[in-house]
Every structure is written in structure tokens, then in C-alpha cells.
Short mmCIF file of C-alpha atoms and ligand atoms in Angstrom, two decimals:
data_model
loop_
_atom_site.label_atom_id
_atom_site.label_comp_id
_atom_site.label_asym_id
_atom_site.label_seq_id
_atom_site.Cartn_x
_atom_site.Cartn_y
_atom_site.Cartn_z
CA UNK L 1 0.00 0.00 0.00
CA UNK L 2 2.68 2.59 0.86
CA UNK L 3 3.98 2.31 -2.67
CA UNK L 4 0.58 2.93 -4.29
CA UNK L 5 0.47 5.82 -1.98
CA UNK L 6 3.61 7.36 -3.53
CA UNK L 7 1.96 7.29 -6.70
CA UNK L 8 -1.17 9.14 -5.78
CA UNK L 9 -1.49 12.71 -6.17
CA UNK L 10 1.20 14.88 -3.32
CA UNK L 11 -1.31 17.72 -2.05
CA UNK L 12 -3.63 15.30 -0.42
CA UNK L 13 -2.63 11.95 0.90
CA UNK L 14 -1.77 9.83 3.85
CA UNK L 15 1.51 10.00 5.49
CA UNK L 16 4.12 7.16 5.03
CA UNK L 17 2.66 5.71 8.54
CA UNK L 18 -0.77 6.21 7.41
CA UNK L 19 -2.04 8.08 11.03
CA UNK L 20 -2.62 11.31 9.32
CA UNK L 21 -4.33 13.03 6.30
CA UNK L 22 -1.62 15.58 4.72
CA UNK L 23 -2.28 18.08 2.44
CA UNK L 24 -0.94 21.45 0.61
CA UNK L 25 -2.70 23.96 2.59
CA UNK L 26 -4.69 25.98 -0.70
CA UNK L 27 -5.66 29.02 1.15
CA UNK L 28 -1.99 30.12 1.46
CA UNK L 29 -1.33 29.39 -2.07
CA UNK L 30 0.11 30.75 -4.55
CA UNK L 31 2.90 32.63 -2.52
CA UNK L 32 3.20 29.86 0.17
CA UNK L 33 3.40 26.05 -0.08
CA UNK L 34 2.67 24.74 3.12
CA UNK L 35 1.96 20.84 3.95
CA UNK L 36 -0.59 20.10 6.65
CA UNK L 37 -0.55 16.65 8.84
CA UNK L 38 -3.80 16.35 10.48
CA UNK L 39 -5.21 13.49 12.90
CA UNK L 40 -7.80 15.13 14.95
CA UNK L 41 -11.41 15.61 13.45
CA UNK L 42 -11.65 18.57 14.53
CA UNK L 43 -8.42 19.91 12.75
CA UNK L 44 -10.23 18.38 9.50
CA UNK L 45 -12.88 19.76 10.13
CA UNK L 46 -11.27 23.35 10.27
CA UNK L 47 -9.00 22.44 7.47
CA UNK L 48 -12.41 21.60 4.72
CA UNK L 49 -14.27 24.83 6.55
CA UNK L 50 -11.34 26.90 6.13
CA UNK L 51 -10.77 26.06 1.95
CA UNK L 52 -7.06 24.28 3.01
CA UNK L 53 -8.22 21.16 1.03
CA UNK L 54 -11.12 22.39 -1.42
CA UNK L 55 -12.60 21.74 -4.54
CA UNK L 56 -15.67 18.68 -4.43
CA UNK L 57 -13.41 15.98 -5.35
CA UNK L 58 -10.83 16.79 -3.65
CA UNK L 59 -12.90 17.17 -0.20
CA UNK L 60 -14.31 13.81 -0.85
CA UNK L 61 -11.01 11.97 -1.06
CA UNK L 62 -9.31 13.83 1.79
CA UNK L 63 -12.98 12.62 3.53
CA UNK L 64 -11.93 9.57 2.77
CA UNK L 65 -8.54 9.39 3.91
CA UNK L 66 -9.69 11.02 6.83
CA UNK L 67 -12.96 8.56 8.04
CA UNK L 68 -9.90 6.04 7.71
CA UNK L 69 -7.27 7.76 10.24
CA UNK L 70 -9.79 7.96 12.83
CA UNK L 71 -10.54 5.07 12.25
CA UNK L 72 -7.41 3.45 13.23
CA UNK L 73 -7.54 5.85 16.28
CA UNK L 74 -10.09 3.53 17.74
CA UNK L 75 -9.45 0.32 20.01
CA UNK L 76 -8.23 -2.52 17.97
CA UNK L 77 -9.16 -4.75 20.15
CA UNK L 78 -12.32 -2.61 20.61
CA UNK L 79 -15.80 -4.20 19.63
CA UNK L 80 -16.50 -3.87 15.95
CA UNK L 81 -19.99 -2.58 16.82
CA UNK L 82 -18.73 -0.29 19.04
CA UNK L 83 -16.13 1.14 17.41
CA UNK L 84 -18.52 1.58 14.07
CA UNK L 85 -21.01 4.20 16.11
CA UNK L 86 -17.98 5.72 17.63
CA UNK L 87 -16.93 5.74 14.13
CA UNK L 88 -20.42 7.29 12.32
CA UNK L 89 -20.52 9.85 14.96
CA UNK L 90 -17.05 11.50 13.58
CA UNK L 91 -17.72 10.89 10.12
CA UNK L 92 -21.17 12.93 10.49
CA UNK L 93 -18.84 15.82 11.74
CA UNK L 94 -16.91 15.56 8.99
CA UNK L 95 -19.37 14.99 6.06
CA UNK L 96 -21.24 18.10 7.81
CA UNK L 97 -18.23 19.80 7.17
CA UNK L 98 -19.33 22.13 3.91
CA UNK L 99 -22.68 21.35 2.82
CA UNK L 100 -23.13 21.97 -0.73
CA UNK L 101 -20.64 19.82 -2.49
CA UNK L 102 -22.14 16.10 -2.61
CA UNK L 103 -18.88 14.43 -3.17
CA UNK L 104 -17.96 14.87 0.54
CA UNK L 105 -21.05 12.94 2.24
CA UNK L 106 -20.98 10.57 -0.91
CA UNK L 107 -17.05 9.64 -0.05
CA UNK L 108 -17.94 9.42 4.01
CA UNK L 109 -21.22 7.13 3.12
CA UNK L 110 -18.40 5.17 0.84
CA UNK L 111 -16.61 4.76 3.62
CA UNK L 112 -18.96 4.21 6.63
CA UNK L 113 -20.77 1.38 3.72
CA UNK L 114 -17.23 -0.62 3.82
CA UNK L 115 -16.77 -0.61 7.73
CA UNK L 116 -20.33 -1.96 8.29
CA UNK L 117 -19.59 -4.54 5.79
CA UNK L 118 -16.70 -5.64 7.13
CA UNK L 119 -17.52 -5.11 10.52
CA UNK L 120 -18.13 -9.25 11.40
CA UNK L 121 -14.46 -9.47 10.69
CA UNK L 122 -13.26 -7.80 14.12
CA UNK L 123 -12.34 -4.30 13.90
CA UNK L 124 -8.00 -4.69 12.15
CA UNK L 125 -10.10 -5.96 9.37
CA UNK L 126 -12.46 -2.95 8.77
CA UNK L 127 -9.30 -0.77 9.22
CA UNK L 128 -7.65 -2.34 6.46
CA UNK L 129 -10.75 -2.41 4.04
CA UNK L 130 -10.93 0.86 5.00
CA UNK L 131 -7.12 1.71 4.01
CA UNK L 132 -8.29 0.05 0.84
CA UNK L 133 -11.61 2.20 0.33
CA UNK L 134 -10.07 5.39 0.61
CA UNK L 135 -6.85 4.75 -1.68
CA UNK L 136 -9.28 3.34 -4.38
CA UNK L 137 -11.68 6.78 -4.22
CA UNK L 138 -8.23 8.64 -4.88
CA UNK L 139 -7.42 6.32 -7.45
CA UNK L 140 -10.73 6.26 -8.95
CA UNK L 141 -10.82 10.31 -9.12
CA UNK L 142 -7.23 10.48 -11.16
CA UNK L 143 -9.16 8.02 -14.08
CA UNK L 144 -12.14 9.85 -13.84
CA UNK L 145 -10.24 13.31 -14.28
CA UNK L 146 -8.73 11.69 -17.42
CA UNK L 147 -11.52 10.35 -18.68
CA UNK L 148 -13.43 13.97 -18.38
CA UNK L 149 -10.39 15.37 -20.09
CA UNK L 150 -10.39 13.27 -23.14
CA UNK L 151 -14.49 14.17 -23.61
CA UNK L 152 -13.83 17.80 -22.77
CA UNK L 153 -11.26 17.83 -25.22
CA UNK L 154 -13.66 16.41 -27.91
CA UNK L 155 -15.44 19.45 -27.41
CA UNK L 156 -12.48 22.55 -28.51
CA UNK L 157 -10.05 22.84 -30.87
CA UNK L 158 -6.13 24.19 -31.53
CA UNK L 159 -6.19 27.85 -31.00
CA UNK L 160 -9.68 28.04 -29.19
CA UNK L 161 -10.31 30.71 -26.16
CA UNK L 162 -11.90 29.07 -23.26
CA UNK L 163 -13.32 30.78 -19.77
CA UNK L 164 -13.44 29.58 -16.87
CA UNK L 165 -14.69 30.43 -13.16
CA UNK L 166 -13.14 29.46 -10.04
CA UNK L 167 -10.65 26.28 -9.83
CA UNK L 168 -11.71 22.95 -11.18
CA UNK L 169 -7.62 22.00 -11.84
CA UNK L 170 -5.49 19.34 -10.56
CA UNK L 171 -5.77 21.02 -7.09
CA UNK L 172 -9.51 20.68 -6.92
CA UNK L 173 -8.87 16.90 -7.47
CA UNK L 174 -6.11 14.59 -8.37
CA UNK L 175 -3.81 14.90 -11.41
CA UNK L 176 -5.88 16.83 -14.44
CA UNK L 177 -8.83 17.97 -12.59
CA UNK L 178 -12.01 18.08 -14.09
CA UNK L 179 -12.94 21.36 -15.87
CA UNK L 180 -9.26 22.14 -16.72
CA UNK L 181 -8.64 18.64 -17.65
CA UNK L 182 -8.97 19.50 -21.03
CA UNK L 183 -6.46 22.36 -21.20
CA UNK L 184 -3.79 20.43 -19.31
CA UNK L 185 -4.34 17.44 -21.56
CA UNK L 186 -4.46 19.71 -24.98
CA UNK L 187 -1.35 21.04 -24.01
CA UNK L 188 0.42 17.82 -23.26
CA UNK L 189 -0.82 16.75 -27.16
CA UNK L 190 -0.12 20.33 -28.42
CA UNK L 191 -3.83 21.91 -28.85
CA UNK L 192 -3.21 24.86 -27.37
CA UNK L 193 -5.95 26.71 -25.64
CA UNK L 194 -6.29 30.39 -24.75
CA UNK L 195 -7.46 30.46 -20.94
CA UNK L 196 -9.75 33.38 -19.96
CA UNK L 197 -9.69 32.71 -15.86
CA UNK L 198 -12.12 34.75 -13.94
CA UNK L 199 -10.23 35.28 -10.34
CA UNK L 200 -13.71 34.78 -8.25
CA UNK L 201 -14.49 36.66 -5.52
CA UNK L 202 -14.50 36.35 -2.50
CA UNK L 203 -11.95 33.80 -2.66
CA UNK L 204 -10.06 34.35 -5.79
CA UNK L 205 -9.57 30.57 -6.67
CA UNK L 206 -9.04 31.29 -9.83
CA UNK L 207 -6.55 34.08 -9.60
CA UNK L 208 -4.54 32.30 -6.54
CA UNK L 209 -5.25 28.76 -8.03
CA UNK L 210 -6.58 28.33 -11.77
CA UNK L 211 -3.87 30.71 -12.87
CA UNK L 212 -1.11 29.29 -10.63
CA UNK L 213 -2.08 25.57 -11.99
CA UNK L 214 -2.34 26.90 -15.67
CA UNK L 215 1.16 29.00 -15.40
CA UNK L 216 2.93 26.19 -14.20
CA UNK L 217 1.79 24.02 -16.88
CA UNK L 218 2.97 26.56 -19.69
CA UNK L 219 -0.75 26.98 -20.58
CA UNK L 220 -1.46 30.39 -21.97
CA UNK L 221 -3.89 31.72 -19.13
CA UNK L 222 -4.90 35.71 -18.97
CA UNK L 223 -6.26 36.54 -15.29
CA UNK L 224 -9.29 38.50 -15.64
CA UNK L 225 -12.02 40.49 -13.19
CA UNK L 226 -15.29 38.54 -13.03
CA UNK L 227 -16.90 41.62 -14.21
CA UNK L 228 -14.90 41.25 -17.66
CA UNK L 229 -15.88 38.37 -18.53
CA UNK L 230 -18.82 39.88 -20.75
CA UNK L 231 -16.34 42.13 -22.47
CA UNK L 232 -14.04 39.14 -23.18
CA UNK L 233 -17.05 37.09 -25.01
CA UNK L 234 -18.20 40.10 -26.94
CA UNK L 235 -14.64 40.67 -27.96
CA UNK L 236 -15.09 36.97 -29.60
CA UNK L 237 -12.30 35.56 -27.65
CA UNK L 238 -13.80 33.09 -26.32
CA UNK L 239 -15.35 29.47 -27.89
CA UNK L 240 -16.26 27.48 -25.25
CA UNK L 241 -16.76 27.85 -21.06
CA UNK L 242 -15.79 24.83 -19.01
CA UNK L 243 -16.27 25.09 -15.55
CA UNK L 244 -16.47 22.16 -12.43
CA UNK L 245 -19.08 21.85 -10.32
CA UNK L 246 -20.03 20.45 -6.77
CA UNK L 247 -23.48 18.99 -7.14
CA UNK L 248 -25.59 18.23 -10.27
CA UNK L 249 -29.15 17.39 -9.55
CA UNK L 250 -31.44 14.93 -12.10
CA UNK L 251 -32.39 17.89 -14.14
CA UNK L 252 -28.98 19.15 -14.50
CA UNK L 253 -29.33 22.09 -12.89
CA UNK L 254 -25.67 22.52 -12.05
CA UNK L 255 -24.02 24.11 -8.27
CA UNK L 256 -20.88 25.70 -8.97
CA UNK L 257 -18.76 28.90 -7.22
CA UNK L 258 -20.79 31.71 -7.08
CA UNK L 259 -20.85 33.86 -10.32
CA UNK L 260 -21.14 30.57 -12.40
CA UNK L 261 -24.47 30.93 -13.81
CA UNK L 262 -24.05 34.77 -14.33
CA UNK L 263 -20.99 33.44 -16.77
CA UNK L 264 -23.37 31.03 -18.30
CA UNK L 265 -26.01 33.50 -18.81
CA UNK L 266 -23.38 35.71 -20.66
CA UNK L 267 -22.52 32.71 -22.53
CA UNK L 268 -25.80 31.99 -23.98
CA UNK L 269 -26.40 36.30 -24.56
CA UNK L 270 -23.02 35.87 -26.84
CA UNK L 271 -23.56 32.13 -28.20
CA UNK L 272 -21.11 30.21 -27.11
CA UNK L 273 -21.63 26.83 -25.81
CA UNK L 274 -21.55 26.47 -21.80
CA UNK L 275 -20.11 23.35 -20.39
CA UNK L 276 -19.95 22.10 -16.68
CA UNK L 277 -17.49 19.16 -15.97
CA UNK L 278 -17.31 16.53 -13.26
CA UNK L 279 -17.39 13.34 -11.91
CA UNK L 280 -20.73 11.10 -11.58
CA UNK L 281 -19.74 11.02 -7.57
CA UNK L 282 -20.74 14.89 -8.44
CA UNK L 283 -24.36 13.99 -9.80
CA UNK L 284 -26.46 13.82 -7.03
CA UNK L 285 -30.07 12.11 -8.35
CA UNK L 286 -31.67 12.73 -4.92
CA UNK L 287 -31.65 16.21 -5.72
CA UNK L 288 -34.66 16.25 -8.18
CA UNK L 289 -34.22 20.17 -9.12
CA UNK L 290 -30.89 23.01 -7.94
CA UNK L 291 -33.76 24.25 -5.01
CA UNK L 292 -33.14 21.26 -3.68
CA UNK L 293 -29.14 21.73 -3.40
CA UNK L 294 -28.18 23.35 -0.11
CA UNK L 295 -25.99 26.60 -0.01
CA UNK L 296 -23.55 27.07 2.24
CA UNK L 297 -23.14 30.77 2.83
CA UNK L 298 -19.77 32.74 4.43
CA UNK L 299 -18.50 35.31 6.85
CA UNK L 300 -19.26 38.28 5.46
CA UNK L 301 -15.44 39.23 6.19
CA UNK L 302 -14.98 37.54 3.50
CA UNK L 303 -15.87 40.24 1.21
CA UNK L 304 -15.60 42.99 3.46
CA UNK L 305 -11.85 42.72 4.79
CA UNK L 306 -10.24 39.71 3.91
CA UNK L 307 -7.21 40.11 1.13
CA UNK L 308 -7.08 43.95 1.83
CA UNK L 309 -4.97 46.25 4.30
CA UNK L 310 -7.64 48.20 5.58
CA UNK L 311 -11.65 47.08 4.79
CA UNK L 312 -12.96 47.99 1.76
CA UNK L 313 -16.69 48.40 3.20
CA UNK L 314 -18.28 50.09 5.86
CA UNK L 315 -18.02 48.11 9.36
CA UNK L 316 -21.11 46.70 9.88
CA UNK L 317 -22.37 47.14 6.14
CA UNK L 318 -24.99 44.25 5.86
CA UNK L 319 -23.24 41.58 3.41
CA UNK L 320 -24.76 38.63 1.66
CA UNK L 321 -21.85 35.71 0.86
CA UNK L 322 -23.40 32.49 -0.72
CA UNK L 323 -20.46 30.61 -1.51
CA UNK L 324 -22.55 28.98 -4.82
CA UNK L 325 -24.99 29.67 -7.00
CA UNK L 326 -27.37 27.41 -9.37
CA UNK L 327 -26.79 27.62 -13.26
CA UNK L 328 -30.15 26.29 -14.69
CA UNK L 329 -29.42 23.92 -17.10
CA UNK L 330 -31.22 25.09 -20.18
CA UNK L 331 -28.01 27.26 -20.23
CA UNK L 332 -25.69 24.27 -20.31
CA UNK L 333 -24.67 22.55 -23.64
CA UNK L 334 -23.29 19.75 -21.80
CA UNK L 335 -22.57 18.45 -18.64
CA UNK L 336 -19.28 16.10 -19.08
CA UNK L 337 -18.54 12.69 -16.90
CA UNK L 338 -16.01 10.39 -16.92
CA UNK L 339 -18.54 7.97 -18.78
CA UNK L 340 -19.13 10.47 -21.38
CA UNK L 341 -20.98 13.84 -22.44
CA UNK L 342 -24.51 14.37 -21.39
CA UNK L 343 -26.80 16.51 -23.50
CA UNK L 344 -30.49 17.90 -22.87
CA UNK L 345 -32.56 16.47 -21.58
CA UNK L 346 -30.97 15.81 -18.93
CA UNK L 347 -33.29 14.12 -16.93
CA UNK L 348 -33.14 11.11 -19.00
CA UNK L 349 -29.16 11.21 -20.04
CA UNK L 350 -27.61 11.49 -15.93
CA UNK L 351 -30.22 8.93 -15.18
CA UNK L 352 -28.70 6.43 -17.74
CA UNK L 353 -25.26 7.07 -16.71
CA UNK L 354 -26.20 5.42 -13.50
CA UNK L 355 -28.65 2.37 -15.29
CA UNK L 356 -25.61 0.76 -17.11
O1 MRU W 401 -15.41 26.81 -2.39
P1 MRU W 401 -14.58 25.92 -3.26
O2 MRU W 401 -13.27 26.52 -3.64
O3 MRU W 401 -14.43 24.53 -2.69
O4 MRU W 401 -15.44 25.77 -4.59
C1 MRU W 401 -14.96 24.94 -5.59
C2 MRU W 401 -15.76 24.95 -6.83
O5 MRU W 401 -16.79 25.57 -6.93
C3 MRU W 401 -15.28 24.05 -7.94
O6 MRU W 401 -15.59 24.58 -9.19
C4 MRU W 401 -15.97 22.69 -7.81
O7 MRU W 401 -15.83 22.18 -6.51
C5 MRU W 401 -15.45 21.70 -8.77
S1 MRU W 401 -13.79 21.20 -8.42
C6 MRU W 401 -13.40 20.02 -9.57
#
């Protein structure tokens, strides 16, 4: 197991002696690249609140690595039953972590689903299925990030300008990330693609994250204001939006970072196809329409002092800071999976991806 470890992808992982979850801590990216080691729940707790380890896949496999450290933290020689409530108890902490992107209850119900089945076996034996489980959700992710960036690439060619919102890279999951999957992979093949990246506010993932991911891979990325983006399309720069997204409900209406469906509603004002890329762990078919996906919403500091020297707002000024927003999907040409690319309606084309 430690070998496959090695292999996985280095800003989330296990440690070499598998009793802690460690991770590049994102929010002090790009000028700082600082490694985390965390073994208490509630330091990952904190660490998913805080945006150290973000992005839905991403929080779903350091969930996963996670549900297994504490789980070796309880008796071996502990009762199996036992141990499993003390066990569901944490994860529910954890999986109530953020609530809006599915992939993080989805890789904790993963999880608590193996322990209870191999609970009979005494409790070493549901630590080690367990060591299994979460290794083969991260491994799972990196062929489901390449399998969204070969479809993705389908969809753009050589030379084409594509925007994108927030950070759906490598960071976001494991290796190519989902809705810059393409662009990494184009460049690797030589189809070059002309990055728009909007920097999102509050958090500016895409200015501290997209365009660090992009820059390092040689990718020609231009940083813009969200408030651009309109200019950019009318300018004709752009062919195609990809962006990632953190829960997909049966209709397709898609949650993504906040200001994602004002970018899709540009796109569809200036005609250029909208796409929104992710894993099926990201479709969530309990959620029969986007009212039905919860939103988490954020300190207003957020927007009123945080990244400046002195606030930017009056103290006290009432603020409003949903962290996501619902793009309906009659703006979205296609929703892209692993399995393939989903067109309208999408009612009946997510619901076959899970009947095969
Ligand atoms: O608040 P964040 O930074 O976790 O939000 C992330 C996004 O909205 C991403 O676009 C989404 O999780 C997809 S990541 C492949």
C-alpha cells in the first residue's frame, strides 16, 4: 500500500505511517506552499471549513482518507460494533463539514458502507478495508479526471479561447482535474488553448489557483475580473466555457462557485456553448431540481476585509456571501462525466449514466 500511496497525487494523501491526512494547505497558495498533517477531526474539520483542502473531489477523497485515520484511532481490540457508532458519529462531523458539495457525504457514506460490511471481521479488518476504500476513491478520481479530459477535449479545438470560473484543476482533485482537464491534456498533445480565468471573488480561486495551476503548466492563461468576462465574449475571444461543479441534480441544474451561472447566462447572450465538468460522484439524483441543493453561505469578512490592508466596506455594512450559485441547465450545452458527455434532456441522459 505505501507504494501505491507514492503514486497518488502529493497535495492530499496519507503519510508514510498512514495516522494522518496531509495536504498542501490551498488558502496560502500561490505565494506559500505549506503541507498540513492532520489526525484530529476537529483539525479536518477546520481544514475543509477553512478552503485548506477544497474543490468537491478533492474534499471527498481527503474525507476519505480522513474517516480512515480515525478510524485506526479507535481500540483494535475494541468491539467492531462499538467502534462503528464511535466511528459514524465522527464521520457525520466531517461529512457536515461544507454542505453543498455532494462528493464529501458521498465519499464518508463510501466509507462508513465498507466498515459496516466488514464489521463481522473484528475491527484490524475494517481498518484495512478501509485503508483500501479510501486509496481506491483517490485512485478512482485520477481516471475519472482523465476520462473527463479526453471528452472535454472532444469538445475545442487548436487555437480556441476558453473561460473559466473558479478552480476545477489538478488542485480541486487529483492529477488533471475536471474542468481544466482538457487544457492540461491539450497542451500535453499540443492543442493549445487560450485560458480566460475569472479570479472569483471572494476567494479568488481562480486568480490564486486556476492561474497558478495553468502557469505552471505553460498553458497560456490571462487573469481576468469577473466583471470582464462579458467584455471578453463580446470581444469573440472566447469558444467554449468549461467550468467544475459540486453537485448536479437529475435535471442538470448545475451548483458551482458563485458567479457561475451569471458566466453562463453571458454565454448563452453571446452564443457560445456552456459546459460544466465533473465526476458522476458529483451527480447527485436525490436532488430532483438546484432548489433542492443546499448553499452554504460565508462570513461576510470575506468580502468585506479579507485580502485587503484596511476594509474595503463600511463596518457593519450588511453583506450577503453564498459561496454557490445554481446555473439552470437550459443554459448548459453539456454536462461532461467520466462515462461520457450528457446533453439535454438531462433528466433522461444522468439517469442512464447510472442504469448501465
Ligand atoms: O469553495 P470551493 O473553492 O471549494 O469551490 C470549488 C468549486 O466551486 C469548484 O468549481 C468545484 O468544486 C469543482 S472542483 C473540480
Amino acid at each position: 500500500m505505501t507504494q501505491l500511496r507514492e503514486e497518488l497525487s502529493p497535495h492530499v494523501g496519507l503519510t508514510a505511517d498512514g495516522e494522518r491526512v496531509r495536504i498542501l494547505d490551498q488558502s496560502l497558495l500561490p505565494n506559500r506552499e505549506v503541507y498540513l498533517e492532520l489526525s484530529g477531526l476537529a483539525e479536518m474539520v477546520e481544514a475543509i471549513r477553512a478552503l485548506r483542502v477544497r474543490g468537491a473531489p478533492a474534499i471527498g477523497i481527503f474525507a476519505g482518507y480522513g474517516v480512515y485515520v480515525l478510524a485506526r484511532q479507535l481500540p483494535r481490540t475494541g468491539g467492531a460494533r462499538e467502534n462503528l457508532a464511535a466511528l459514524c458519529l465522527r464521520a457525520g462531523e466531517l461529512s457536515a463539514a461544507r454542505p453543498t458539495a455532494v462528493n464529501l457525504a458521498w465519499a464518508v457514506g463510501r466509507m462508513l458502507d465498507r466498515a459496516r460490511r466488514e464489521a463481522g471481521g473484528g475491527w484490524p479488518a475494517v481498518v484495512s478495508a478501509l485503508e483500501e476504500e479510501c486509496l481506491a476513491i483517490h485512485r478512482e478520481d485520477i481516471a475519472m479526471c482523465r476520462a473527463i479530459a479526453e471528452h472535454g477535449l472532444s469538445l475545442v479545438r487548436d487555437g480556441d479561447g476558453v473561460l473559466t470560473h473558479c478552480n476545477a484543476g489538478p488542485l480541486a482533485t487529483s492529477r488533471y482535474g475536471t474542468a481544466l482537464g482538457p487544457i492540461l491534456l491539450g497542451q500535453e498533445r499540443g492543442v493549445r488553448l487560450k485560458v480566460f480565468a475569472d479570479e472569483t471573488r471572494p476567494l479568488l480561486q481562480g486568480a490564486r489557483l486556476t492561474a497558478y495551476e495553468l502557469n505552471r503548466a505553460g498553458v497560456d492563461v490571462t487573469l481576468i475580473c469577473d466583471n470582464m468576462a462579458s467584455m471578453v465574449m463580446k470581444n469573440g475571444w472566447v469558444q467554449a466555457c468549461f467550468v467544475g461543479c459540486d453537485r448536479v441534480a437529475a435535471n442538470g441544474d448545475a451548483a458551482n462557485k458563485i458567479g457561475t451561472s451569471g458566466v453562463a447566462i453571458l454565454a448563452r447572450h453571446y452564443g457560445i456553448p456552456f459546459y460544466v465538468l465533473g465526476p458522476t460522484s458529483t451527480i447527485d439524483l436525490n436532488c430532483p431540481t438546484g432548489n433542492d441543493i443546499p448553499i452554504e453561505e460565508r462570513d461576510p469578512e470575506e468580502i468585506r476585509t479579507l485580502w485587503y490592508k484596511e476594509p474595503m466596506a463600511p463596518a457593519g455594512v450588511r453583506c450577503f456571501n453564498p459561496a454557490f450559485d445554481v446555473t439552470d441547465h437550459s443554459l448548459i450545452a453539456g454536462i461532461v462525466t467520466e462515462k461520457g458527455i450528457c446533453r439535454p434532456p438531462y433528466t433522461q441522459s444522468l439517469a442512464a449514466l447510472f442504469s448501465e
